[in-house]
Short mmCIF file of N, CA and C in Angstrom, two decimals:
data_model
loop_
_atom_site.label_atom_id
_atom_site.label_comp_id
_atom_site.label_asym_id
_atom_site.label_seq_id
_atom_site.Cartn_x
_atom_site.Cartn_y
_atom_site.Cartn_z
N ARG A 1351 88.05 123.55 97.84
CA ARG A 1351 88.11 122.27 97.16
C ARG A 1351 87.70 122.45 95.70
N LEU A 1352 88.29 121.69 94.82
CA LEU A 1352 88.05 121.80 93.39
C LEU A 1352 86.73 121.12 93.03
N ILE A 1353 85.84 121.85 92.34
CA ILE A 1353 84.57 121.27 91.91
C ILE A 1353 84.44 121.25 90.40
N TYR A 1354 85.33 121.96 89.69
CA TYR A 1354 85.23 122.03 88.23
C TYR A 1354 86.60 122.31 87.66
N HIS A 1355 86.93 121.64 86.56
CA HIS A 1355 88.21 121.83 85.90
C HIS A 1355 87.98 121.66 84.41
N GLY A 1356 88.38 122.64 83.62
CA GLY A 1356 88.17 122.58 82.17
C GLY A 1356 89.45 122.80 81.40
N TRP A 1357 89.51 122.25 80.17
CA TRP A 1357 90.66 122.44 79.30
C TRP A 1357 90.22 122.17 77.86
N GLY A 1358 91.06 122.55 76.90
CA GLY A 1358 90.75 122.33 75.50
C GLY A 1358 91.01 123.56 74.66
N ASP A 1359 90.40 123.60 73.45
CA ASP A 1359 90.57 124.73 72.55
C ASP A 1359 89.21 125.21 72.07
N ILE A 1360 89.21 126.04 71.02
CA ILE A 1360 87.96 126.64 70.55
C ILE A 1360 87.00 125.58 70.03
N ARG A 1361 87.51 124.57 69.34
CA ARG A 1361 86.65 123.57 68.71
C ARG A 1361 86.18 122.49 69.68
N THR A 1362 87.10 122.02 70.48
CA THR A 1362 86.79 120.90 71.37
C THR A 1362 87.28 121.22 72.78
N SER A 1363 86.45 120.94 73.74
CA SER A 1363 86.86 121.19 75.13
C SER A 1363 86.40 120.05 76.02
N TYR A 1364 87.05 119.94 77.15
CA TYR A 1364 86.72 118.93 78.15
C TYR A 1364 86.52 119.64 79.49
N TYR A 1365 85.71 119.05 80.32
CA TYR A 1365 85.64 119.54 81.68
C TYR A 1365 85.38 118.37 82.61
N GLU A 1366 85.88 118.52 83.82
CA GLU A 1366 85.73 117.49 84.84
C GLU A 1366 85.05 118.10 86.05
N SER A 1367 84.03 117.44 86.54
CA SER A 1367 83.31 117.92 87.72
C SER A 1367 83.49 116.92 88.86
N PHE A 1368 83.44 117.44 90.10
CA PHE A 1368 83.69 116.63 91.28
C PHE A 1368 82.56 116.82 92.28
N MET A 1369 82.19 115.73 92.94
CA MET A 1369 81.16 115.77 93.97
C MET A 1369 81.78 115.33 95.29
N TYR A 1370 81.30 115.96 96.38
CA TYR A 1370 81.86 115.68 97.71
C TYR A 1370 80.73 115.40 98.70
N GLN A 1371 81.13 114.78 99.81
CA GLN A 1371 80.23 114.65 100.95
C GLN A 1371 81.06 114.64 102.23
N ASN A 1372 80.43 114.99 103.33
CA ASN A 1372 81.10 115.00 104.64
C ASN A 1372 82.40 115.79 104.60
N GLY A 1373 82.31 117.01 104.06
CA GLY A 1373 83.49 117.85 104.02
C GLY A 1373 84.28 117.68 102.74
N ASP A 1374 85.47 117.06 102.84
CA ASP A 1374 86.37 117.00 101.69
C ASP A 1374 86.45 115.61 101.07
N LEU A 1375 85.57 114.70 101.41
CA LEU A 1375 85.60 113.36 100.82
C LEU A 1375 84.96 113.40 99.43
N MET A 1376 85.78 113.17 98.40
CA MET A 1376 85.26 113.16 97.04
C MET A 1376 84.51 111.85 96.79
N THR A 1377 83.30 111.95 96.29
CA THR A 1377 82.49 110.76 96.05
C THR A 1377 82.42 110.37 94.58
N SER A 1378 82.63 111.31 93.67
CA SER A 1378 82.57 110.98 92.24
C SER A 1378 83.26 112.06 91.42
N SER A 1379 83.68 111.68 90.22
CA SER A 1379 84.24 112.63 89.25
C SER A 1379 83.77 112.19 87.87
N GLU A 1380 83.48 113.16 87.03
CA GLU A 1380 82.99 112.90 85.68
C GLU A 1380 83.72 113.78 84.69
N ILE A 1381 84.13 113.21 83.56
CA ILE A 1381 84.79 113.96 82.50
C ILE A 1381 83.86 113.99 81.29
N TYR A 1382 83.62 115.20 80.79
CA TYR A 1382 82.73 115.40 79.65
C TYR A 1382 83.50 116.01 78.48
N LEU A 1383 83.09 115.62 77.27
CA LEU A 1383 83.58 116.20 76.04
C LEU A 1383 82.50 117.12 75.49
N GLN A 1384 82.91 118.33 75.09
CA GLN A 1384 81.96 119.27 74.49
C GLN A 1384 82.48 119.75 73.14
N TYR A 1385 81.58 119.79 72.15
CA TYR A 1385 81.95 120.30 70.83
C TYR A 1385 80.68 120.77 70.12
N HIS A 1386 80.85 121.53 69.05
CA HIS A 1386 79.73 121.99 68.24
C HIS A 1386 79.63 121.11 66.99
N ASN A 1387 78.45 120.57 66.74
CA ASN A 1387 78.26 119.75 65.54
C ASN A 1387 78.10 120.63 64.31
N ARG A 1388 77.81 120.00 63.18
CA ARG A 1388 77.73 120.74 61.92
C ARG A 1388 76.59 121.75 61.91
N LYS A 1389 75.60 121.54 62.74
CA LYS A 1389 74.48 122.48 62.82
C LYS A 1389 74.77 123.63 63.79
N GLY A 1390 75.95 123.59 64.40
CA GLY A 1390 76.29 124.62 65.36
C GLY A 1390 75.76 124.36 66.74
N GLU A 1391 75.21 123.18 66.97
CA GLU A 1391 74.64 122.85 68.27
C GLU A 1391 75.75 122.34 69.20
N LEU A 1392 75.66 122.71 70.45
CA LEU A 1392 76.63 122.25 71.44
C LEU A 1392 76.27 120.84 71.88
N VAL A 1393 77.22 119.94 71.74
CA VAL A 1393 77.03 118.54 72.11
C VAL A 1393 77.90 118.23 73.32
N THR A 1394 77.33 117.59 74.33
CA THR A 1394 78.07 117.21 75.53
C THR A 1394 77.98 115.70 75.71
N LEU A 1395 79.12 115.04 75.80
CA LEU A 1395 79.18 113.59 75.94
C LEU A 1395 79.97 113.21 77.18
N LEU A 1396 79.46 112.27 77.94
CA LEU A 1396 80.17 111.75 79.10
C LEU A 1396 81.28 110.81 78.63
N GLN A 1397 82.53 111.13 78.97
CA GLN A 1397 83.67 110.33 78.54
C GLN A 1397 84.13 109.33 79.60
N LYS A 1398 84.08 109.75 80.84
CA LYS A 1398 84.59 108.89 81.92
C LYS A 1398 83.91 109.27 83.22
N LYS A 1399 83.59 108.26 84.00
CA LYS A 1399 82.98 108.50 85.30
C LYS A 1399 83.62 107.58 86.32
N GLN A 1400 83.94 108.15 87.47
CA GLN A 1400 84.49 107.36 88.58
C GLN A 1400 83.75 107.73 89.86
N SER A 1401 83.56 106.75 90.71
CA SER A 1401 82.97 107.00 92.01
C SER A 1401 83.87 106.39 93.08
N TYR A 1402 83.73 106.89 94.31
CA TYR A 1402 84.64 106.50 95.38
C TYR A 1402 83.86 106.18 96.64
N ILE A 1403 84.28 105.12 97.30
CA ILE A 1403 83.74 104.79 98.61
C ILE A 1403 84.91 104.66 99.58
N TYR A 1404 84.64 104.92 100.85
CA TYR A 1404 85.70 105.01 101.85
C TYR A 1404 85.43 104.07 103.01
N GLU A 1405 86.54 103.53 103.54
CA GLU A 1405 86.48 102.72 104.75
C GLU A 1405 87.52 103.26 105.72
N VAL A 1406 87.23 103.20 106.99
CA VAL A 1406 88.14 103.71 108.01
C VAL A 1406 88.56 102.56 108.92
N GLU A 1407 89.88 102.42 109.11
CA GLU A 1407 90.42 101.42 110.03
C GLU A 1407 91.37 102.13 110.99
N GLY A 1408 90.89 102.46 112.19
CA GLY A 1408 91.69 103.23 113.13
C GLY A 1408 91.95 104.61 112.58
N ASN A 1409 93.24 104.98 112.45
CA ASN A 1409 93.60 106.26 111.87
C ASN A 1409 93.80 106.19 110.36
N ASP A 1410 93.67 105.00 109.79
CA ASP A 1410 93.93 104.81 108.37
C ASP A 1410 92.63 104.83 107.57
N THR A 1411 92.74 105.21 106.29
CA THR A 1411 91.57 105.23 105.42
C THR A 1411 91.85 104.42 104.16
N ILE A 1412 90.80 103.82 103.64
CA ILE A 1412 90.88 103.06 102.39
C ILE A 1412 89.88 103.67 101.42
N LYS A 1413 90.37 104.01 100.23
CA LYS A 1413 89.49 104.53 99.18
C LYS A 1413 89.40 103.52 98.06
N ILE A 1414 88.20 103.15 97.70
CA ILE A 1414 87.95 102.21 96.61
C ILE A 1414 87.38 102.98 95.43
N THR A 1415 88.02 102.85 94.27
CA THR A 1415 87.59 103.57 93.07
C THR A 1415 86.82 102.63 92.16
N LYS A 1416 85.65 103.10 91.71
CA LYS A 1416 84.82 102.34 90.77
C LYS A 1416 84.81 103.03 89.42
N ASN A 1417 84.71 102.23 88.36
CA ASN A 1417 84.69 102.80 87.02
C ASN A 1417 83.28 103.18 86.58
N SER A 1418 83.12 103.51 85.30
CA SER A 1418 81.83 103.95 84.77
C SER A 1418 80.75 102.88 84.89
N PHE A 1419 81.15 101.61 85.00
CA PHE A 1419 80.20 100.51 85.12
C PHE A 1419 79.96 100.13 86.58
N ASP A 1420 80.42 101.00 87.50
CA ASP A 1420 80.25 100.80 88.94
C ASP A 1420 81.00 99.56 89.42
N PHE A 1421 82.10 99.25 88.73
CA PHE A 1421 82.91 98.09 89.09
C PHE A 1421 84.18 98.56 89.80
N PRO A 1422 84.47 98.09 91.01
CA PRO A 1422 85.69 98.52 91.72
C PRO A 1422 86.95 97.97 91.05
N TYR A 1423 87.90 98.86 90.76
CA TYR A 1423 89.11 98.42 90.07
C TYR A 1423 90.41 98.88 90.75
N LYS A 1424 90.31 99.77 91.73
CA LYS A 1424 91.54 100.25 92.38
C LYS A 1424 91.28 100.54 93.85
N LYS A 1425 92.31 100.25 94.68
CA LYS A 1425 92.25 100.56 96.11
C LYS A 1425 93.42 101.46 96.48
N GLU A 1426 93.14 102.35 97.41
CA GLU A 1426 94.18 103.26 97.91
C GLU A 1426 94.13 103.25 99.44
N TRP A 1427 95.26 102.87 100.06
CA TRP A 1427 95.37 102.89 101.52
C TRP A 1427 96.18 104.11 101.93
N LYS A 1428 95.68 104.89 102.87
CA LYS A 1428 96.44 105.99 103.46
C LYS A 1428 96.73 105.64 104.91
N VAL A 1429 98.01 105.58 105.25
CA VAL A 1429 98.44 105.16 106.58
C VAL A 1429 99.02 106.37 107.32
N TYR A 1430 98.56 106.57 108.55
CA TYR A 1430 98.99 107.72 109.36
C TYR A 1430 99.70 107.22 110.62
N ASN A 1431 100.61 108.05 111.14
CA ASN A 1431 101.27 107.69 112.39
C ASN A 1431 100.48 108.25 113.57
N GLU A 1432 101.07 108.11 114.77
CA GLU A 1432 100.35 108.54 115.98
C GLU A 1432 100.18 110.05 116.05
N LYS A 1433 100.95 110.79 115.25
CA LYS A 1433 100.81 112.25 115.19
C LYS A 1433 99.85 112.68 114.09
N HIS A 1434 99.18 111.70 113.49
CA HIS A 1434 98.24 111.94 112.39
C HIS A 1434 98.94 112.51 111.15
N GLN A 1435 100.21 112.16 110.99
CA GLN A 1435 100.94 112.53 109.78
C GLN A 1435 100.84 111.39 108.77
N LEU A 1436 100.63 111.75 107.53
CA LEU A 1436 100.55 110.74 106.47
C LEU A 1436 101.95 110.16 106.24
N ILE A 1437 102.10 108.83 106.40
CA ILE A 1437 103.41 108.22 106.24
C ILE A 1437 103.49 107.28 105.03
N ARG A 1438 102.34 106.85 104.51
CA ARG A 1438 102.39 105.96 103.35
C ARG A 1438 101.06 105.96 102.61
N ILE A 1439 101.15 105.91 101.29
CA ILE A 1439 99.98 105.70 100.44
C ILE A 1439 100.28 104.50 99.56
N ASP A 1440 99.43 103.50 99.61
CA ASP A 1440 99.55 102.32 98.75
C ASP A 1440 98.42 102.34 97.75
N GLU A 1441 98.76 102.39 96.47
CA GLU A 1441 97.76 102.31 95.40
C GLU A 1441 97.93 100.98 94.69
N ARG A 1442 96.84 100.24 94.57
CA ARG A 1442 96.90 98.94 93.92
C ARG A 1442 95.68 98.74 93.02
N PHE A 1443 95.95 98.20 91.82
CA PHE A 1443 94.86 97.77 90.96
C PHE A 1443 94.39 96.40 91.44
N ILE A 1444 93.10 96.27 91.60
CA ILE A 1444 92.55 95.05 92.19
C ILE A 1444 92.83 93.83 91.33
N ALA A 1445 92.83 93.99 90.02
CA ALA A 1445 92.97 92.84 89.12
C ALA A 1445 94.32 92.16 89.26
N ASN A 1446 95.41 92.91 89.44
CA ASN A 1446 96.75 92.30 89.48
C ASN A 1446 97.55 92.66 90.73
N ASN A 1447 96.95 93.45 91.63
CA ASN A 1447 97.60 93.87 92.87
C ASN A 1447 98.91 94.62 92.62
N GLN A 1448 98.99 95.31 91.49
CA GLN A 1448 100.16 96.12 91.18
C GLN A 1448 99.81 97.59 91.27
N GLY A 1449 100.84 98.42 91.52
CA GLY A 1449 100.60 99.85 91.64
C GLY A 1449 101.81 100.56 92.20
N MET A 1450 101.56 101.64 92.94
CA MET A 1450 102.63 102.46 93.47
C MET A 1450 102.50 102.60 94.99
N THR A 1451 103.66 102.80 95.63
CA THR A 1451 103.69 103.12 97.06
C THR A 1451 104.42 104.46 97.23
N TYR A 1452 103.80 105.36 97.97
CA TYR A 1452 104.36 106.67 98.26
C TYR A 1452 104.65 106.72 99.76
N SER A 1453 105.89 106.98 100.13
CA SER A 1453 106.29 107.00 101.54
C SER A 1453 106.74 108.39 101.95
N PHE A 1454 106.48 108.74 103.23
CA PHE A 1454 106.79 110.07 103.73
C PHE A 1454 107.47 109.94 105.10
N ASP A 1455 108.59 110.63 105.27
CA ASP A 1455 109.30 110.68 106.54
C ASP A 1455 109.36 112.13 107.00
N TYR A 1456 109.39 112.31 108.35
CA TYR A 1456 109.33 113.66 108.91
C TYR A 1456 110.44 113.88 109.92
N TYR A 1457 110.85 115.14 110.03
CA TYR A 1457 111.74 115.53 111.12
C TYR A 1457 110.94 115.57 112.42
N PRO A 1458 111.63 115.51 113.58
CA PRO A 1458 110.90 115.51 114.87
C PRO A 1458 109.95 116.70 115.03
N GLU A 1459 110.28 117.85 114.45
CA GLU A 1459 109.41 119.02 114.58
C GLU A 1459 108.23 119.00 113.62
N GLY A 1460 108.15 117.97 112.76
CA GLY A 1460 106.99 117.80 111.91
C GLY A 1460 107.18 118.16 110.46
N LEU A 1461 108.33 118.73 110.09
CA LEU A 1461 108.56 119.09 108.70
C LEU A 1461 108.90 117.85 107.87
N LEU A 1462 108.48 117.88 106.61
CA LEU A 1462 108.72 116.74 105.72
C LEU A 1462 110.20 116.59 105.43
N GLU A 1463 110.76 115.41 105.68
CA GLU A 1463 112.17 115.15 105.46
C GLU A 1463 112.41 114.43 104.13
N ARG A 1464 111.51 113.52 103.78
CA ARG A 1464 111.75 112.66 102.62
C ARG A 1464 110.43 112.11 102.11
N LYS A 1465 110.30 112.05 100.80
CA LYS A 1465 109.18 111.33 100.20
C LYS A 1465 109.71 110.50 99.03
N SER A 1466 109.13 109.34 98.84
CA SER A 1466 109.63 108.44 97.81
C SER A 1466 108.48 107.80 97.05
N PHE A 1467 108.77 107.44 95.79
CA PHE A 1467 107.81 106.76 94.92
C PHE A 1467 108.40 105.42 94.53
N GLN A 1468 107.64 104.35 94.74
CA GLN A 1468 108.15 103.02 94.44
C GLN A 1468 107.10 102.17 93.75
N ASP A 1469 107.46 101.61 92.62
CA ASP A 1469 106.61 100.66 91.92
C ASP A 1469 106.53 99.37 92.74
N SER A 1470 105.35 98.81 92.84
CA SER A 1470 105.17 97.60 93.66
C SER A 1470 105.96 96.41 93.13
N ARG A 1471 106.37 96.47 91.88
CA ARG A 1471 107.15 95.37 91.29
C ARG A 1471 108.64 95.51 91.53
N GLU A 1472 109.07 96.64 92.11
CA GLU A 1472 110.48 96.90 92.33
C GLU A 1472 110.81 96.80 93.82
N SER A 1473 112.09 96.54 94.11
CA SER A 1473 112.52 96.39 95.51
C SER A 1473 113.01 97.69 96.11
N GLU A 1474 113.31 98.69 95.27
CA GLU A 1474 113.80 99.98 95.74
C GLU A 1474 112.98 101.11 95.10
N PRO A 1475 112.91 102.26 95.78
CA PRO A 1475 112.19 103.40 95.19
C PRO A 1475 112.83 103.87 93.89
N GLN A 1476 111.98 104.27 92.94
CA GLN A 1476 112.50 104.80 91.69
C GLN A 1476 112.86 106.28 91.82
N GLN A 1477 112.17 106.99 92.70
CA GLN A 1477 112.43 108.41 92.85
C GLN A 1477 112.26 108.81 94.32
N VAL A 1478 113.20 109.64 94.80
CA VAL A 1478 113.18 110.08 96.19
C VAL A 1478 113.42 111.58 96.22
N PHE A 1479 112.66 112.27 97.05
CA PHE A 1479 112.86 113.70 97.29
C PHE A 1479 113.29 113.87 98.74
N SER A 1480 114.38 114.60 98.99
CA SER A 1480 114.80 114.88 100.36
C SER A 1480 114.83 116.40 100.56
N PHE A 1481 114.55 116.82 101.81
CA PHE A 1481 114.41 118.24 102.10
C PHE A 1481 115.19 118.59 103.36
N ALA A 1482 115.75 119.82 103.36
CA ALA A 1482 116.42 120.36 104.54
C ALA A 1482 115.91 121.79 104.75
N TYR A 1483 115.89 122.22 106.01
CA TYR A 1483 115.30 123.51 106.36
C TYR A 1483 116.25 124.32 107.23
N ASP A 1484 116.03 125.64 107.24
CA ASP A 1484 116.81 126.48 108.13
C ASP A 1484 116.12 126.58 109.49
N ASP A 1485 116.69 127.39 110.39
CA ASP A 1485 116.15 127.49 111.75
C ASP A 1485 114.76 128.11 111.80
N MET A 1486 114.38 128.84 110.74
CA MET A 1486 113.07 129.48 110.68
C MET A 1486 112.01 128.57 110.07
N GLY A 1487 112.43 127.38 109.63
CA GLY A 1487 111.49 126.46 109.00
C GLY A 1487 111.37 126.64 107.51
N ASN A 1488 112.19 127.53 106.92
CA ASN A 1488 112.19 127.71 105.47
C ASN A 1488 112.97 126.58 104.81
N ILE A 1489 112.48 126.11 103.69
CA ILE A 1489 113.23 125.08 102.98
C ILE A 1489 114.51 125.68 102.42
N LYS A 1490 115.65 125.03 102.66
CA LYS A 1490 116.92 125.55 102.16
C LYS A 1490 117.56 124.61 101.14
N GLU A 1491 117.12 123.36 101.11
CA GLU A 1491 117.72 122.41 100.17
C GLU A 1491 116.71 121.35 99.78
N LYS A 1492 116.73 121.02 98.52
CA LYS A 1492 115.88 119.94 98.00
C LYS A 1492 116.70 119.12 97.03
N LYS A 1493 116.73 117.81 97.24
CA LYS A 1493 117.44 116.91 96.35
C LYS A 1493 116.47 115.89 95.76
N ILE A 1494 116.67 115.60 94.50
CA ILE A 1494 115.84 114.61 93.81
C ILE A 1494 116.73 113.46 93.40
N TRP A 1495 116.43 112.28 93.93
CA TRP A 1495 117.21 111.09 93.66
C TRP A 1495 116.44 110.20 92.68
N LYS A 1496 117.15 109.61 91.75
CA LYS A 1496 116.54 108.69 90.80
C LYS A 1496 117.42 107.45 90.70
N ASN A 1497 116.82 106.30 91.01
CA ASN A 1497 117.54 105.03 90.98
C ASN A 1497 118.83 105.09 91.81
N GLY A 1498 118.75 105.72 92.99
CA GLY A 1498 119.85 105.73 93.92
C GLY A 1498 120.88 106.82 93.73
N LYS A 1499 120.74 107.68 92.71
CA LYS A 1499 121.69 108.75 92.45
C LYS A 1499 120.98 110.10 92.46
N VAL A 1500 121.71 111.13 92.93
CA VAL A 1500 121.14 112.47 92.95
C VAL A 1500 121.05 112.98 91.51
N GLU A 1501 119.85 113.23 91.06
CA GLU A 1501 119.63 113.69 89.69
C GLU A 1501 119.63 115.21 89.61
N ARG A 1502 119.04 115.85 90.63
CA ARG A 1502 118.94 117.31 90.63
C ARG A 1502 118.90 117.80 92.06
N GLU A 1503 119.50 118.94 92.32
CA GLU A 1503 119.42 119.52 93.65
C GLU A 1503 119.19 121.02 93.56
N GLN A 1504 118.47 121.54 94.54
CA GLN A 1504 118.12 122.95 94.57
C GLN A 1504 118.53 123.55 95.91
N GLN A 1505 119.01 124.78 95.87
CA GLN A 1505 119.33 125.54 97.07
C GLN A 1505 118.43 126.79 97.07
N PHE A 1506 117.85 127.10 98.22
CA PHE A 1506 116.96 128.24 98.37
C PHE A 1506 117.62 129.27 99.28
N ILE A 1507 117.78 130.48 98.78
CA ILE A 1507 118.47 131.55 99.51
C ILE A 1507 117.44 132.58 99.97
N PHE A 1508 117.45 132.87 101.27
CA PHE A 1508 116.52 133.84 101.84
C PHE A 1508 117.28 135.05 102.39
N ASN A 1509 116.65 136.22 102.31
CA ASN A 1509 117.21 137.43 102.90
C ASN A 1509 117.13 137.32 104.41
N SER A 1510 118.26 137.49 105.09
CA SER A 1510 118.29 137.29 106.54
C SER A 1510 117.51 138.37 107.29
N GLU A 1511 117.32 139.53 106.68
CA GLU A 1511 116.60 140.61 107.35
C GLU A 1511 115.10 140.56 107.10
N THR A 1512 114.70 140.36 105.84
CA THR A 1512 113.27 140.37 105.50
C THR A 1512 112.64 138.99 105.55
N GLY A 1513 113.47 137.94 105.37
CA GLY A 1513 112.93 136.58 105.31
C GLY A 1513 112.40 136.22 103.94
N TYR A 1514 112.52 137.13 102.97
CA TYR A 1514 112.01 136.87 101.63
C TYR A 1514 112.97 135.97 100.85
N LEU A 1515 112.42 135.14 99.97
CA LEU A 1515 113.22 134.32 99.08
C LEU A 1515 113.90 135.21 98.05
N THR A 1516 115.23 135.13 97.95
CA THR A 1516 115.98 135.99 97.03
C THR A 1516 116.53 135.22 95.82
N ALA A 1517 116.76 133.91 95.95
CA ALA A 1517 117.32 133.17 94.81
C ALA A 1517 117.09 131.68 94.98
N ILE A 1518 117.03 130.98 93.84
CA ILE A 1518 116.99 129.52 93.79
C ILE A 1518 118.12 129.07 92.88
N LEU A 1519 118.98 128.22 93.38
CA LEU A 1519 120.06 127.65 92.58
C LEU A 1519 119.74 126.19 92.31
N GLU A 1520 119.76 125.80 91.06
CA GLU A 1520 119.44 124.42 90.69
C GLU A 1520 120.57 123.84 89.87
N GLN A 1521 121.00 122.64 90.24
CA GLN A 1521 122.08 121.97 89.52
C GLN A 1521 121.59 120.62 88.99
N GLN A 1522 121.79 120.41 87.68
CA GLN A 1522 121.53 119.12 87.05
C GLN A 1522 122.82 118.32 87.12
N ASN A 1523 122.85 117.27 87.91
CA ASN A 1523 124.10 116.56 88.15
C ASN A 1523 124.58 115.76 86.95
N GLU A 1524 123.70 115.48 86.02
CA GLU A 1524 124.11 114.70 84.85
C GLU A 1524 125.10 115.48 83.99
N ASN A 1525 124.85 116.79 83.85
CA ASN A 1525 125.74 117.62 83.02
C ASN A 1525 126.32 118.81 83.77
N ASN A 1526 126.08 118.88 85.10
CA ASN A 1526 126.55 119.98 85.95
C ASN A 1526 126.02 121.34 85.49
N PHE A 1527 124.92 121.35 84.79
CA PHE A 1527 124.31 122.61 84.36
C PHE A 1527 123.64 123.28 85.56
N ILE A 1528 123.93 124.55 85.76
CA ILE A 1528 123.42 125.29 86.91
C ILE A 1528 122.49 126.41 86.44
N THR A 1529 121.33 126.49 87.06
CA THR A 1529 120.38 127.56 86.79
C THR A 1529 120.22 128.40 88.05
N ILE A 1530 120.25 129.71 87.89
CA ILE A 1530 120.07 130.64 89.01
C ILE A 1530 118.85 131.50 88.73
N ILE A 1531 117.91 131.48 89.65
CA ILE A 1531 116.72 132.31 89.55
C ILE A 1531 116.78 133.33 90.68
N ARG A 1532 116.76 134.61 90.32
CA ARG A 1532 116.84 135.67 91.32
C ARG A 1532 115.49 136.39 91.46
N PHE A 1533 115.18 136.74 92.69
CA PHE A 1533 113.97 137.52 92.98
C PHE A 1533 114.44 138.88 93.51
N ARG A 1534 114.23 139.93 92.72
CA ARG A 1534 114.79 141.23 93.05
C ARG A 1534 113.81 142.09 93.86
N ASN A 1535 112.61 142.26 93.36
CA ASN A 1535 111.66 143.15 94.01
C ASN A 1535 110.35 142.42 94.26
N TYR A 1536 109.74 142.73 95.38
CA TYR A 1536 108.45 142.17 95.72
C TYR A 1536 107.40 143.28 95.68
N ASP A 1537 106.30 143.02 94.99
CA ASP A 1537 105.17 143.93 94.98
C ASP A 1537 104.01 143.27 95.70
N PHE A 1538 103.29 144.03 96.47
CA PHE A 1538 102.20 143.50 97.26
C PHE A 1538 100.89 144.14 96.81
N TYR A 1539 99.87 143.30 96.71
CA TYR A 1539 98.56 143.76 96.26
C TYR A 1539 97.51 143.37 97.30
N THR A 1540 96.46 144.16 97.34
CA THR A 1540 95.35 143.85 98.24
C THR A 1540 94.04 144.17 97.55
N ASP A 1541 93.02 143.40 97.88
CA ASP A 1541 91.68 143.65 97.35
C ASP A 1541 90.87 144.54 98.26
N VAL A 1542 91.46 144.93 99.40
CA VAL A 1542 90.74 145.75 100.37
C VAL A 1542 90.83 147.21 99.93
N GLU A 1543 89.68 147.82 99.74
CA GLU A 1543 89.64 149.22 99.35
C GLU A 1543 89.64 150.12 100.59
N GLU A 1544 90.44 151.18 100.51
CA GLU A 1544 90.46 152.12 101.62
C GLU A 1544 89.18 152.92 101.63
N SER A 1545 88.64 153.11 102.80
CA SER A 1545 87.40 153.88 102.94
C SER A 1545 87.68 155.13 103.77
N SER A 1546 86.96 156.17 103.48
CA SER A 1546 87.13 157.42 104.22
C SER A 1546 85.79 157.84 104.79
N ASP A 1547 85.82 158.42 105.94
CA ASP A 1547 84.58 158.88 106.57
C ASP A 1547 84.01 160.08 105.83
N GLN A 1548 82.73 160.06 105.59
CA GLN A 1548 82.06 161.16 104.90
C GLN A 1548 81.65 162.23 105.90
#
């Protein structure tokens, strides 16, 4: 699980820290700004703080996000089916009840078939991802739909003998531009050092 994330340049940098409890439940996150003042001293300022509380309803969970003033401003519902697969995430800002809905559909064997993103103010999803797999469970096709039309599609080619990914073909349907990415050689590395008996 992620506990620290930093970014920036030589003069100014940011970092975000995360706190957890009961395993993987994130309870708070804080973003800090760091810089050196004119005296060369390192200054650290808290830029943003969020905390999270959780509620459980059957197999579903509700996450409430609070801002730096400990005021709740957003709710997130995660809905699971009887197989404990995530089928929907509803994010809503408490002030106006607007936000996003993320939906997930699965094949009978459990592989992800479709995921969609929909603004709560719209009647149809703005973006949809669909997936197809081969008999080995490898992804062989991915399509990205935007406003009801296929915007981009990808084909994944695997070596039938080794099972390794050998190529990705991507087509931009707006201009029919095709990109081919080939994987020629695989190198394998290990951190395990060989030992010999003395």
